[in-house]
Each structure stands twice: as structure tokens, then as C-alpha cells.
Coordinates of N, CA, C and O in Angstrom, one line a residue:
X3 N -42.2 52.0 -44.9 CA -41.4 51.0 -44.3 C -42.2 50.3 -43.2 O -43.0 50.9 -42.4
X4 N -42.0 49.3 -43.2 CA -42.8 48.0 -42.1 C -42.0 48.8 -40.7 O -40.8 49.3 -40.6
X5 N -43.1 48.8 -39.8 CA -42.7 48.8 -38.6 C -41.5 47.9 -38.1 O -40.5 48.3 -37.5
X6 N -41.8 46.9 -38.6 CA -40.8 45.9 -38.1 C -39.3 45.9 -38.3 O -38.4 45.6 -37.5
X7 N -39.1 46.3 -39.6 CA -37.8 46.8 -40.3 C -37.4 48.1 -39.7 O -36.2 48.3 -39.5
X8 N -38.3 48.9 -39.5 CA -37.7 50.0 -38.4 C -37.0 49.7 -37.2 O -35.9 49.9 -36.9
X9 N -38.4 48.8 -36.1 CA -37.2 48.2 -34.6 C -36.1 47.7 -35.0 O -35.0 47.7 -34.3
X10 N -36.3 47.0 -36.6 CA -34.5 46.2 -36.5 C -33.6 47.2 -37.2 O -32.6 46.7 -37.7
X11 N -33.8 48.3 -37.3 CA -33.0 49.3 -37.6 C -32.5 50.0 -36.5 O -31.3 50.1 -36.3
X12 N -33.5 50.4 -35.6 CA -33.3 50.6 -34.6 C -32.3 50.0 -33.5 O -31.4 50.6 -32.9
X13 N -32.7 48.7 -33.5 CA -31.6 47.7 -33.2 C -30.1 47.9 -33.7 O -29.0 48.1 -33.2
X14 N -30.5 47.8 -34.8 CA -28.5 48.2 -35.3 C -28.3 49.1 -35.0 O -27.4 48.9 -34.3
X15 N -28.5 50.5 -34.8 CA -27.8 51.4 -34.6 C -27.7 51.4 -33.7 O -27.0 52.3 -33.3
X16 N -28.3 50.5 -32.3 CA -27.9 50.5 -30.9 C -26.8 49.6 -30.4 O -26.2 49.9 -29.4
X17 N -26.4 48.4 -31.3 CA -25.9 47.4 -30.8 C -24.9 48.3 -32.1 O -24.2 49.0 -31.4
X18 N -24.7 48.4 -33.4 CA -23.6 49.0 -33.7 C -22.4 50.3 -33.7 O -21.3 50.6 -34.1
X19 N -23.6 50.9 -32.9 CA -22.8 51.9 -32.0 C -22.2 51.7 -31.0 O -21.6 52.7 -30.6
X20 N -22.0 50.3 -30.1 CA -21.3 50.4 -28.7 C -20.7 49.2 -29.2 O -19.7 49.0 -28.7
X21 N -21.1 48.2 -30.3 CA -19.9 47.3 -30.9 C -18.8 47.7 -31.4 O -17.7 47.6 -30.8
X22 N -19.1 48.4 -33.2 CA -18.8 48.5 -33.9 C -18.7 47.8 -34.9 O -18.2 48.3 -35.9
X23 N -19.2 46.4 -34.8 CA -19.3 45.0 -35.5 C -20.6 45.0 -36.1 O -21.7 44.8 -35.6
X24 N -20.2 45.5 -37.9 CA -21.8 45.4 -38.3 C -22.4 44.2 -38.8 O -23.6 44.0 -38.8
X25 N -21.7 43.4 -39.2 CA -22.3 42.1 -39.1 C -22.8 41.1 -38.1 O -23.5 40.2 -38.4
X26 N -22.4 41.5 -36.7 CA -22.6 40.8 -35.7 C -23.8 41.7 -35.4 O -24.7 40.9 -35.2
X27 N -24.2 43.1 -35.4 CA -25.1 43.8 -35.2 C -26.1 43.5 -36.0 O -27.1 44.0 -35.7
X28 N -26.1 42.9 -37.0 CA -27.2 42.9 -38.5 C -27.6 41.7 -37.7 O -28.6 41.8 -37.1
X29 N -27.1 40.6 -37.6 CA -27.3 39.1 -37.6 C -28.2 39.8 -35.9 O -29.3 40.2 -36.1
X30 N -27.7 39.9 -34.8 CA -28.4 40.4 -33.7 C -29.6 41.3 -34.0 O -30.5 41.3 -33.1
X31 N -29.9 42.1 -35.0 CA -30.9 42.7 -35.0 C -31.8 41.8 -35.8 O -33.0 42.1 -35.6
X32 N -31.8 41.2 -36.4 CA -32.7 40.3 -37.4 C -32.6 40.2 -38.5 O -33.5 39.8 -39.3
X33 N -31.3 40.5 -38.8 CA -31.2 40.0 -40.5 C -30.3 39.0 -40.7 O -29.1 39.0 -40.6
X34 N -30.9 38.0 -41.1 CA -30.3 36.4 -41.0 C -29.6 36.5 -42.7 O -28.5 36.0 -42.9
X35 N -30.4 37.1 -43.7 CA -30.0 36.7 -44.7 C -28.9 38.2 -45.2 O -28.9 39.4 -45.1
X36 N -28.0 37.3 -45.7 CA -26.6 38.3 -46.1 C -26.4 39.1 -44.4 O -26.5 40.3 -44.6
X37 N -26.2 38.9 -43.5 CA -25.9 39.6 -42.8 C -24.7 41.1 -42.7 O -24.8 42.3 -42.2
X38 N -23.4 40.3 -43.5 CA -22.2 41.3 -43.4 C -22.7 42.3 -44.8 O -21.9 43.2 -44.9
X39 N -23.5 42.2 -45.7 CA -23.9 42.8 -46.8 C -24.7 43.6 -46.0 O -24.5 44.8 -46.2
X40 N -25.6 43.4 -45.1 CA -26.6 44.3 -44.8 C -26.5 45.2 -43.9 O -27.2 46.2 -43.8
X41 N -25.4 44.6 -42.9 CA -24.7 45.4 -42.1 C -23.7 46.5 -42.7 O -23.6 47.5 -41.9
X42 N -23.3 46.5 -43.5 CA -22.3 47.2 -44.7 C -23.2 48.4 -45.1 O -22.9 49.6 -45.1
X43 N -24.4 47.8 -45.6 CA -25.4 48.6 -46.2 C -26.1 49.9 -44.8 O -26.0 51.1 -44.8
X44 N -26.8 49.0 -44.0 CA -27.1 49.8 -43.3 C -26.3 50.9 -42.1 O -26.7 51.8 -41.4
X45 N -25.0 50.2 -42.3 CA -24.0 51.3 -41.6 C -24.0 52.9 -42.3 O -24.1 54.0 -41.7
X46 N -23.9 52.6 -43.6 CA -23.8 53.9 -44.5 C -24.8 54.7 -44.5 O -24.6 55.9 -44.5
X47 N -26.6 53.9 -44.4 CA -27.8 54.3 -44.3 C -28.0 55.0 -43.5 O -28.6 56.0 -43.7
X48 N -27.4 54.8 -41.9 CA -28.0 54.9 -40.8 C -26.4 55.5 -39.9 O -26.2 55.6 -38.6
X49 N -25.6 55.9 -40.9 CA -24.3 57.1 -40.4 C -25.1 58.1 -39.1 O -24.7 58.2 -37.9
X50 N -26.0 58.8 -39.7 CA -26.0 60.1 -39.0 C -26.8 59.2 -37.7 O -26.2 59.3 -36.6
X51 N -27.8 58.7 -37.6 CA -28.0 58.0 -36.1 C -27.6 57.1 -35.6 O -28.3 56.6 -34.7
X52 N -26.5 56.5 -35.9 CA -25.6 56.0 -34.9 C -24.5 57.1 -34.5 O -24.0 57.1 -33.5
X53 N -24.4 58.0 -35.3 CA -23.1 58.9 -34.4 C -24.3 59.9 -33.3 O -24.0 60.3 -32.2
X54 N -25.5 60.0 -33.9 CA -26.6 60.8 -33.1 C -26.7 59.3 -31.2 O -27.1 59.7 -30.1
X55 N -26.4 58.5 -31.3 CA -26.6 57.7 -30.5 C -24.9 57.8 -29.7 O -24.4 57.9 -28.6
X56 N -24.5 57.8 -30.8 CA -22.9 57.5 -29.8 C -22.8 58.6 -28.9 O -22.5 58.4 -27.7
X57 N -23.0 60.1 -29.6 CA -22.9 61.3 -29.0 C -23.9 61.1 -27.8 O -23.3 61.6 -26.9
X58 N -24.7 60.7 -27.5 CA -25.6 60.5 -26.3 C -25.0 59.6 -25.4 O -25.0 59.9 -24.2
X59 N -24.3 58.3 -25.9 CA -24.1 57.6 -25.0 C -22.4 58.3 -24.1 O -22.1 58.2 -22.9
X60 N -21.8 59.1 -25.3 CA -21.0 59.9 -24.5 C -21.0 60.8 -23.2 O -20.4 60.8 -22.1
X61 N -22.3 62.0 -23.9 CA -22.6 62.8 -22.9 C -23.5 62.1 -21.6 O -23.7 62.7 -20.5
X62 N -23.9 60.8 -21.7 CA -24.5 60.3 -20.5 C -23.4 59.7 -19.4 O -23.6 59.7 -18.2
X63 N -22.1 59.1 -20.4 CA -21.0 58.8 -19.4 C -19.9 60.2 -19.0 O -19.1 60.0 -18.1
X64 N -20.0 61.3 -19.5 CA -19.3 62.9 -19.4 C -19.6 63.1 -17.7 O -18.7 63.5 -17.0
X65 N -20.4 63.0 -17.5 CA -21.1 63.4 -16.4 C -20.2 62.4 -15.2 O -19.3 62.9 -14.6
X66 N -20.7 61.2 -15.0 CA -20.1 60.5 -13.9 C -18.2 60.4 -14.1 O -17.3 60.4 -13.2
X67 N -18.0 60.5 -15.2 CA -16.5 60.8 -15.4 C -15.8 62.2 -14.8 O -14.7 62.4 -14.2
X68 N -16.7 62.8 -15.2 CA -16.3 64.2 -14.7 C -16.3 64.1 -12.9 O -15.4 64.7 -12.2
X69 N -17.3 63.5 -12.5 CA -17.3 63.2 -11.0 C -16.1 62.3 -10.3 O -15.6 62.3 -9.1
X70 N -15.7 61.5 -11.3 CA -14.6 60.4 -10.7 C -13.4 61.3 -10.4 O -12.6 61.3 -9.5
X71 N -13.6 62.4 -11.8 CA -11.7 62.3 -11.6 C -12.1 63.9 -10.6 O -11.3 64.8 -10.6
X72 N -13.4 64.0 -9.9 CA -13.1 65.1 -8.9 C -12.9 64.5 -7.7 O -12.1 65.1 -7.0
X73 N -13.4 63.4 -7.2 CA -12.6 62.1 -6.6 C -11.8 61.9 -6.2 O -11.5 61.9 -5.0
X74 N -10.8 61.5 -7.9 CA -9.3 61.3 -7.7 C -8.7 62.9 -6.9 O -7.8 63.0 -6.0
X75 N -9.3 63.9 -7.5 CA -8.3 65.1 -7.2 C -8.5 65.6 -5.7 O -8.0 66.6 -5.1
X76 N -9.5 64.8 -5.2 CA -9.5 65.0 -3.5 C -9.0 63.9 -3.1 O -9.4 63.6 -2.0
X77 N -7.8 62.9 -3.8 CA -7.5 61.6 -2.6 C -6.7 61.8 -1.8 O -6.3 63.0 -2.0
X78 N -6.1 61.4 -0.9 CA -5.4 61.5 -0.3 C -3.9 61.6 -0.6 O -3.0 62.3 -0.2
X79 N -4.0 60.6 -1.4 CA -3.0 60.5 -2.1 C -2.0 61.4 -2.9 O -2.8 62.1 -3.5
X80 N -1.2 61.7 -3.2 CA -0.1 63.0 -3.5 C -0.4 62.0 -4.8 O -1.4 62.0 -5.5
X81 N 0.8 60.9 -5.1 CA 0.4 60.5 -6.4 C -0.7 60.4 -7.2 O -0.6 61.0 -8.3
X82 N -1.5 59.8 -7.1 CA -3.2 59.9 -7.3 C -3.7 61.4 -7.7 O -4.4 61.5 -8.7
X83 N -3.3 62.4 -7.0 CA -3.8 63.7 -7.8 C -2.9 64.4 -8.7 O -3.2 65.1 -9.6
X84 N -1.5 63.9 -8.4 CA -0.5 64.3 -9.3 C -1.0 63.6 -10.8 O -1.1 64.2 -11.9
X85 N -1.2 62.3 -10.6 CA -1.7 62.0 -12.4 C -3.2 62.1 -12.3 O -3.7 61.9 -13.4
X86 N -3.8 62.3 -11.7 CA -5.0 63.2 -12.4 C -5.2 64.3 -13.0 O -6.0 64.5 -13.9
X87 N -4.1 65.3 -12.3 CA -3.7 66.7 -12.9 C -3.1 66.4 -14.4 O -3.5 66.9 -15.4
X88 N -2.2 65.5 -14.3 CA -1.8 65.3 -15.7 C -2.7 64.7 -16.2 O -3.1 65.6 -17.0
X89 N -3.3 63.5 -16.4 CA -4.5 63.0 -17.3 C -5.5 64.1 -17.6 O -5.7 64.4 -18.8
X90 N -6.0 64.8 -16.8 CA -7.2 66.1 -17.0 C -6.7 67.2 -18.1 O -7.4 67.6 -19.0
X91 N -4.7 67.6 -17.9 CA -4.1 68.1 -19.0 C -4.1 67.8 -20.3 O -4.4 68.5 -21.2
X92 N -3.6 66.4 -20.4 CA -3.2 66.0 -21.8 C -4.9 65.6 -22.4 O -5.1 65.7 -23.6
X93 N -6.1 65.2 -21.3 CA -7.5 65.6 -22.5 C -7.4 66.9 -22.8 O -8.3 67.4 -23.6

């Protein structure tokens, strides 16, 4: 495989992991011709590293999330920690 067809593989699985739009991701990564065909195509191709990317982009936002809602549960606020307690429950 051409180098080149790799970065634009690469490319889709970054831009159609935080879209979800594989046509808009095909056309953005460099495939002009058939785009919604190739995006179709390469979603199926490239399953296991876009969810290997999504899972990363998760565990990088897990972290400052985890920090906010320790935040909320120190506000001052009585309401404010009361639905944090509950939001923290029903995850």
C-alpha cells in the first residue's frame, strides 16, 4: 500500500471517529472519487481502528471528567452536589 493511501486512511479513522459522517470523512480525507462508496467501504475495513481511536479519545476525556464532577461535589452549592450525586449514580 502507497504511503499516501495510508495517511488518508489514517485520516478517516480520525475525522470518522469524532464525526461519524463517512462520507464527509472520505471526501475530507482525500477521496474525491465515489466518496459515500468509499467511506462505506472503508468504515467496515477500518472497524477495529476507529473504535481503537474512539477508546483513546474516551480515556483522554475520563480523566478531566472525573476531575469536574469532583468540583461539582465540593460546590457550595447543596443543589449542585445533590445532582451530582445523582448523575455519578445513574452512570
Amino acid at each position: 500500500m502507497k504511503s499516501a493511501d495510508k495517511e488518508k486512511e489514517i485520516k478517516f479513522v480520525e475525522l470518522f471517529a469524532t464525526t461519524g459522517n463517512a462520507t464527509e470523512s472520505a471526501k475530507k480525507s482525500g477521496y474525491e472519487k465515489n466518496p459515500s462508496q468509499m467511506g462505506y467501504y472503508l468504515k467496515g475495513k477500518l472497524k477495529g481502528q476507529i473504535n481503537e481511536y474512539r477508546a483513546d479519545i474516551l480515556f483522554d476525556l475520563s480523566g478531566s471528567a472525573i476531575t469536574k464532577l469532583q468540583d461539582l461535589l465540593n460546590s457550595e452549592s447543596d443543589t449542585v452536589r445533590l445532582n451530582t450525586c445523582k448523575h455519578i449514580l445513574d452512570l
